[in-house]
Coordinates of C-alpha atoms in Angstrom, one line a residue:
M1 CA -165.7 -140.7 39.3
D2 CA -167.6 -139.4 36.1
T3 CA -165.1 -136.7 34.9
K4 CA -166.9 -133.4 34.0
Y5 CA -166.0 -132.2 30.8
L6 CA -165.6 -128.3 30.4
K7 CA -167.5 -126.0 28.0
D8 CA -165.7 -123.0 25.7
G9 CA -166.1 -120.0 28.0
Y10 CA -164.3 -117.6 30.5
L11 CA -162.6 -119.5 33.6
L12 CA -163.8 -117.0 36.0
D13 CA -167.6 -115.6 36.7
Q14 CA -168.2 -112.1 37.4
N15 CA -167.1 -112.7 41.5
G16 CA -164.1 -114.0 40.9
N17 CA -164.9 -118.1 41.1
L18 CA -164.5 -121.0 38.7
S19 CA -167.4 -120.8 35.9
E20 CA -167.2 -124.6 36.4
A21 CA -164.5 -127.4 37.4
G22 CA -163.6 -130.2 35.3
F23 CA -161.5 -131.7 32.8
A24 CA -160.5 -130.8 29.1
K25 CA -158.1 -131.8 26.0
S26 CA -157.3 -128.3 25.4
L27 CA -157.5 -124.9 26.8
V28 CA -161.2 -124.4 25.9
K29 CA -161.2 -121.9 29.3
I30 CA -160.6 -118.3 28.7
Y31 CA -158.2 -117.3 31.9
R32 CA -157.9 -113.2 32.4
R33 CA -156.0 -112.0 35.1
D34 CA -157.9 -108.9 35.9
D35 CA -160.8 -111.4 36.4
V36 CA -159.4 -112.4 39.5
K37 CA -161.6 -110.5 42.4
T38 CA -159.2 -111.5 45.3
N39 CA -155.8 -110.3 46.7
H40 CA -153.8 -109.8 43.4
L41 CA -150.7 -110.4 45.1
K42 CA -152.5 -114.4 45.7
I43 CA -152.1 -114.7 41.7
K44 CA -149.5 -117.3 40.6
E45 CA -148.6 -118.1 37.4
W46 CA -145.9 -120.0 35.8
D47 CA -144.1 -122.0 32.9
Y48 CA -142.0 -124.9 33.6
Y49 CA -140.2 -127.2 31.2
F50 CA -138.2 -130.9 31.9
I51 CA -136.4 -131.9 29.2
G52 CA -134.3 -134.8 28.9
N53 CA -133.7 -138.4 28.9
E54 CA -132.6 -140.9 31.2
N55 CA -128.7 -139.8 31.2
F56 CA -129.1 -136.1 31.5
G57 CA -131.6 -133.1 31.4
I58 CA -132.6 -129.0 32.4
A59 CA -135.2 -127.9 34.1
L60 CA -136.6 -124.4 33.4
T61 CA -138.8 -122.0 35.3
I62 CA -140.3 -118.5 34.5
A63 CA -142.7 -118.0 37.5
D64 CA -144.8 -114.7 38.3
N65 CA -146.3 -115.2 41.9
S66 CA -147.1 -111.7 42.5
Y67 CA -145.2 -110.8 45.6
M68 CA -141.9 -112.6 43.8
S69 CA -141.0 -113.8 40.3
L70 CA -138.5 -116.6 39.8
V71 CA -136.4 -117.6 37.1
G72 CA -134.4 -120.4 37.6
A73 CA -132.8 -124.0 35.9
T74 CA -131.9 -127.1 36.7
F75 CA -129.1 -129.0 35.1
F76 CA -129.0 -132.8 35.5
N77 CA -126.3 -135.5 34.9
F78 CA -128.0 -139.2 35.9
Q79 CA -125.0 -140.8 35.1
K80 CA -123.1 -138.7 37.5
N81 CA -125.7 -138.8 40.0
F82 CA -125.4 -134.8 39.7
E83 CA -127.9 -132.0 39.7
H84 CA -127.5 -128.1 40.6
S85 CA -130.2 -125.8 40.8
K86 CA -129.8 -121.7 40.4
N87 CA -132.6 -118.9 40.7
V88 CA -132.7 -114.9 40.0
M89 CA -135.4 -113.7 42.8
R90 CA -137.1 -110.5 42.7
F91 CA -139.9 -109.0 45.0
M92 CA -143.3 -107.7 44.3
S93 CA -143.3 -108.7 40.6
R94 CA -147.1 -108.0 40.7
G95 CA -147.8 -109.8 36.9
K96 CA -144.6 -107.6 35.5
L97 CA -143.5 -110.7 34.0
H98 CA -146.6 -110.5 31.4
L99 CA -147.1 -114.3 31.4
P100 CA -149.3 -115.2 28.7
T101 CA -152.8 -116.5 29.6
D102 CA -152.7 -118.8 26.8
S103 CA -150.1 -121.8 26.4
R104 CA -150.5 -121.7 22.7
G105 CA -149.3 -118.4 21.9
G106 CA -147.2 -115.2 23.4
D107 CA -143.5 -115.3 24.0
I108 CA -141.7 -114.8 27.5
I109 CA -138.8 -112.8 27.5
Y110 CA -136.6 -112.4 30.9
E111 CA -133.0 -110.6 30.3
N112 CA -131.0 -109.0 32.8
K113 CA -126.9 -109.4 33.8
K114 CA -127.8 -112.1 35.8
A115 CA -129.8 -114.5 33.3
S116 CA -131.8 -114.4 29.7
F117 CA -134.6 -116.8 29.5
K118 CA -136.4 -117.0 26.1
F119 CA -139.4 -118.9 25.5
L120 CA -140.6 -118.3 22.4
H121 CA -143.5 -119.9 19.6
E122 CA -141.7 -120.0 16.1
D123 CA -144.2 -120.0 13.1
S124 CA -143.2 -123.9 12.5
G125 CA -145.2 -124.7 15.4
K126 CA -142.3 -125.5 17.6
R127 CA -141.2 -124.1 21.0
H128 CA -137.9 -122.4 21.4
L129 CA -136.3 -122.5 24.1
Q130 CA -133.0 -120.3 24.4
V131 CA -131.5 -119.8 27.8
R132 CA -127.7 -118.5 29.4
F133 CA -127.2 -118.3 32.9
P134 CA -124.0 -116.8 33.5
S135 CA -121.7 -118.6 36.3
F136 CA -124.2 -121.2 36.9
F137 CA -121.9 -123.6 38.9
E138 CA -118.1 -123.1 39.8
K139 CA -118.0 -119.9 37.4
K140 CA -119.2 -122.2 34.5
D141 CA -121.7 -120.4 32.0
L142 CA -125.0 -122.5 31.3
R143 CA -126.9 -122.1 27.8
A144 CA -129.2 -124.1 26.2
D145 CA -131.1 -124.0 22.9
I146 CA -133.8 -126.3 22.4
Y147 CA -136.6 -126.7 20.4
L148 CA -139.7 -128.9 21.6
E149 CA -142.5 -130.3 18.8
E150 CA -145.8 -131.1 20.0
T151 CA -146.5 -135.2 19.3
L152 CA -149.8 -135.2 20.8
E153 CA -153.2 -133.9 19.5
D154 CA -154.5 -133.9 23.2
T155 CA -153.3 -132.7 26.3
M156 CA -154.1 -132.3 30.0
V157 CA -156.2 -129.5 31.4
I158 CA -158.1 -129.1 34.5
A159 CA -159.9 -126.5 36.2
T160 CA -159.9 -127.3 40.0
P161 CA -161.4 -125.0 43.1
F162 CA -160.4 -124.6 46.0
L163 CA -163.0 -124.8 49.2
K164 CA -161.9 -121.0 49.8
P165 CA -163.8 -118.8 47.3
K166 CA -162.0 -116.9 44.8
H167 CA -159.2 -119.7 44.7
F168 CA -158.9 -121.7 41.9
Y169 CA -156.2 -123.7 39.9
Y170 CA -156.1 -123.4 36.0
N171 CA -153.2 -126.1 34.7
Q172 CA -152.5 -127.6 31.6
K173 CA -149.4 -130.5 31.2
I174 CA -148.4 -131.3 27.7
N175 CA -146.1 -134.4 27.2
L176 CA -144.4 -136.1 25.0
L177 CA -142.9 -132.7 23.6
K178 CA -140.4 -133.7 20.9
A179 CA -136.6 -132.2 22.1
S180 CA -133.5 -131.4 20.0
G181 CA -131.0 -128.8 20.6
Y182 CA -128.4 -128.7 22.8
M183 CA -126.9 -127.5 26.8
K184 CA -123.8 -126.7 27.6
L185 CA -122.4 -126.4 30.8
G186 CA -118.8 -124.8 30.5
D187 CA -117.1 -127.1 28.1
E188 CA -119.6 -130.2 28.4
H189 CA -121.7 -130.5 25.4
F190 CA -125.0 -132.3 25.9
D191 CA -127.4 -133.3 22.8
F192 CA -130.8 -133.9 22.9
L193 CA -131.5 -136.6 20.4
D194 CA -134.3 -139.1 19.4
D195 CA -134.5 -140.2 23.1
S196 CA -135.3 -137.0 24.5
F197 CA -138.3 -135.5 25.3
G198 CA -139.9 -132.5 27.1
V199 CA -142.7 -131.7 29.3
L200 CA -144.9 -128.6 29.7
D201 CA -146.6 -127.5 33.3
W202 CA -148.5 -124.4 32.3
G203 CA -150.3 -122.8 35.6
R204 CA -152.4 -120.1 36.6
G205 CA -154.4 -119.6 39.2
V206 CA -155.1 -118.0 43.0
W207 CA -153.6 -120.5 45.6
T208 CA -154.7 -121.0 49.6
Y209 CA -151.5 -120.7 51.5
K210 CA -150.4 -124.4 52.7
N211 CA -151.3 -127.1 50.4
T212 CA -149.0 -130.2 49.4
W213 CA -148.9 -132.0 45.8
Y214 CA -148.1 -135.1 44.1
W215 CA -147.1 -135.2 40.7
S216 CA -145.7 -137.9 38.4
S217 CA -144.8 -137.3 34.8
M218 CA -143.1 -139.7 32.1
S219 CA -142.2 -139.0 28.6
D220 CA -140.1 -141.7 26.8
C221 CA -140.4 -144.2 23.9
Y222 CA -141.0 -147.7 25.1
N223 CA -140.8 -151.0 22.4
N224 CA -141.2 -148.4 19.5
H225 CA -143.8 -146.6 20.9
L226 CA -144.5 -143.2 22.8
V227 CA -145.9 -143.6 25.8
G228 CA -146.5 -141.2 28.6
F229 CA -148.5 -140.2 31.7
N230 CA -149.5 -137.3 33.8
L231 CA -150.5 -138.3 37.3
G232 CA -151.2 -136.1 40.1
Y233 CA -153.5 -135.0 43.4
G234 CA -153.5 -133.4 46.6
F235 CA -154.8 -130.2 46.6
G236 CA -158.4 -128.5 45.7
D237 CA -161.7 -130.1 45.1
T238 CA -160.9 -132.7 42.2
S239 CA -164.6 -134.2 42.4
K240 CA -165.4 -133.3 38.9
A241 CA -162.4 -134.7 37.6
T242 CA -158.7 -135.4 38.1
E243 CA -155.1 -134.8 36.4
N244 CA -154.8 -138.1 35.6
V245 CA -153.9 -139.3 32.2
F246 CA -152.1 -142.1 29.6
Y247 CA -150.9 -141.8 26.1
Y248 CA -150.1 -144.4 24.1
D249 CA -149.2 -143.6 20.0
N250 CA -151.2 -140.4 20.5
V251 CA -154.0 -141.6 22.0
Q252 CA -154.8 -140.1 25.6
Y253 CA -157.0 -142.7 27.8
K254 CA -158.5 -140.5 31.1
L255 CA -157.8 -142.4 34.3
N256 CA -159.6 -141.7 37.8
D257 CA -157.6 -141.7 41.2
V258 CA -154.4 -142.6 42.2
K259 CA -151.9 -142.7 44.7
F260 CA -147.9 -142.5 45.7
D261 CA -146.9 -144.9 48.1
I262 CA -143.5 -143.4 49.2
P263 CA -141.4 -146.0 51.5
L264 CA -141.0 -144.6 55.3
N265 CA -137.5 -144.6 57.2
S266 CA -137.2 -145.9 60.8
R267 CA -137.9 -142.3 61.9
G268 CA -141.2 -142.1 60.1
G269 CA -140.1 -139.7 57.5
F270 CA -140.2 -140.4 53.7
D271 CA -137.3 -142.4 52.3
Y272 CA -137.6 -141.0 48.4
M273 CA -134.6 -143.3 47.4
K274 CA -136.4 -146.5 47.6
P275 CA -138.8 -147.8 45.5
W276 CA -142.3 -146.1 45.1
K277 CA -145.8 -148.3 44.6
I278 CA -148.1 -145.7 42.1
R279 CA -151.6 -147.3 42.3
S280 CA -155.3 -146.9 41.8
S281 CA -158.2 -147.8 44.1
S282 CA -159.7 -149.7 41.3
G283 CA -156.4 -151.5 40.7
D284 CA -156.0 -149.8 36.7
I285 CA -152.6 -148.0 37.9
D286 CA -150.2 -150.7 39.4
L287 CA -146.8 -148.9 39.1
T288 CA -143.3 -149.8 40.7
F289 CA -140.9 -146.4 40.7
E290 CA -137.3 -146.9 40.8
P291 CA -135.7 -143.8 42.3
M292 CA -132.6 -142.9 40.5
L293 CA -131.5 -138.9 41.9
D294 CA -133.9 -137.2 44.3
R295 CA -133.6 -133.1 43.6
R296 CA -134.2 -131.8 47.0
T297 CA -135.7 -128.4 48.0
R298 CA -135.8 -127.4 51.1
L299 CA -136.5 -123.3 51.0
S300 CA -137.7 -120.8 54.0
A301 CA -138.2 -117.2 53.8
L302 CA -139.6 -115.8 56.7
I303 CA -143.5 -117.1 56.5
I304 CA -142.9 -118.5 52.6
K305 CA -141.6 -122.0 52.5
Q306 CA -141.3 -124.9 50.1
H307 CA -140.0 -128.4 51.0
G308 CA -140.1 -130.7 47.7
D309 CA -138.5 -133.6 46.6
Q310 CA -138.9 -134.1 43.2
V311 CA -137.1 -137.9 41.8
F312 CA -136.0 -138.9 38.8
G313 CA -136.0 -142.9 38.0
K314 CA -137.8 -145.7 36.2
F315 CA -141.3 -147.2 36.0
K316 CA -142.2 -150.6 35.4
G317 CA -145.7 -152.2 35.7
R318 CA -149.3 -152.0 34.2
I319 CA -152.2 -149.6 33.4
N320 CA -155.8 -151.1 32.7
V321 CA -157.8 -148.6 30.8
D322 CA -161.0 -149.2 28.2
D323 CA -160.9 -153.0 28.0
K324 CA -156.9 -152.6 27.1
S325 CA -154.0 -153.7 29.4
F326 CA -150.6 -151.6 28.8
Y327 CA -147.4 -152.8 30.5
I328 CA -144.2 -150.9 30.6
E329 CA -141.1 -151.6 32.0
D330 CA -137.6 -149.3 32.7
V331 CA -139.3 -145.9 31.1
F332 CA -137.7 -143.2 32.1
G333 CA -139.8 -139.7 34.3
F334 CA -140.0 -138.5 37.4
A335 CA -142.4 -138.2 40.6
E336 CA -142.6 -135.7 43.8
R337 CA -144.0 -134.4 46.5
V338 CA -144.0 -130.8 47.4
T339 CA -144.9 -128.5 50.1
N340 CA -145.5 -125.2 50.1
Y341 CA -146.2 -122.3 52.3
W342 CA -147.0 -119.5 50.1

């Protein structure tokens, strides 16, 4: 595939369609909620962070899906094979969370008796995440105070159209965010040290009702080298570009297609806790994913449903790109399959 690179300008044209589809290394397109020309209840905007290492982690979400907002956290203790999630939802948010139109600036603050979430940008250039979630699990409060520092010059940005007019997804993934700080669940204290990294999934768009995505992310250190990737597919028209990239010591390498081979059980369903194969048609991606923990989500509220399995584990294998071959082994990350009716 010949990747189409985006040019500077507005994301949407006067009819509310993407001005162009393709890939970029930063948010070169300007997104404005008011430029959407279809029903604004279809607009979906979110900032999602995962921060952690092979021992523990935390996922934080602030999402405004127009008909509903969601502010949520998931606590992970991989050593104990434990995870717990809790969300605060409100109906008919209609953009009232005021999520920024650009990931490089603008703070998000959500505070009430149920939860306090702050996604802040410090003058130092670091991101500062502050969370307080009372009675998160067994009457224990969840608290987090985390700083994230970018280590990469290039990020993954893609503008993807759907086959339906005026529907699109504008997405940025920032890997290898160096983490520091802590989280607490009750009296348990967890420090994010040199082995901890974060990833940001920043998304703005108008989605079709039913879709399935596959996404895998890795941010870690291997043999004293920073390594990471973003791999994904499953929705929209990706003929102009894919979201697949690999990072090695601050260099971004563009990849083309990818396919997740998830094992099946005896009933024909997915067996997420058996080893996956992640490959490309060219053979440039040849990875095995060894699962550790499955964060399983099964939500259903009338016509709104989400069936998701976000699986954490270790990657090993090889990625070949630009006449170079990179081998990794026992590197921490996650892979997921999610189906939404929304």
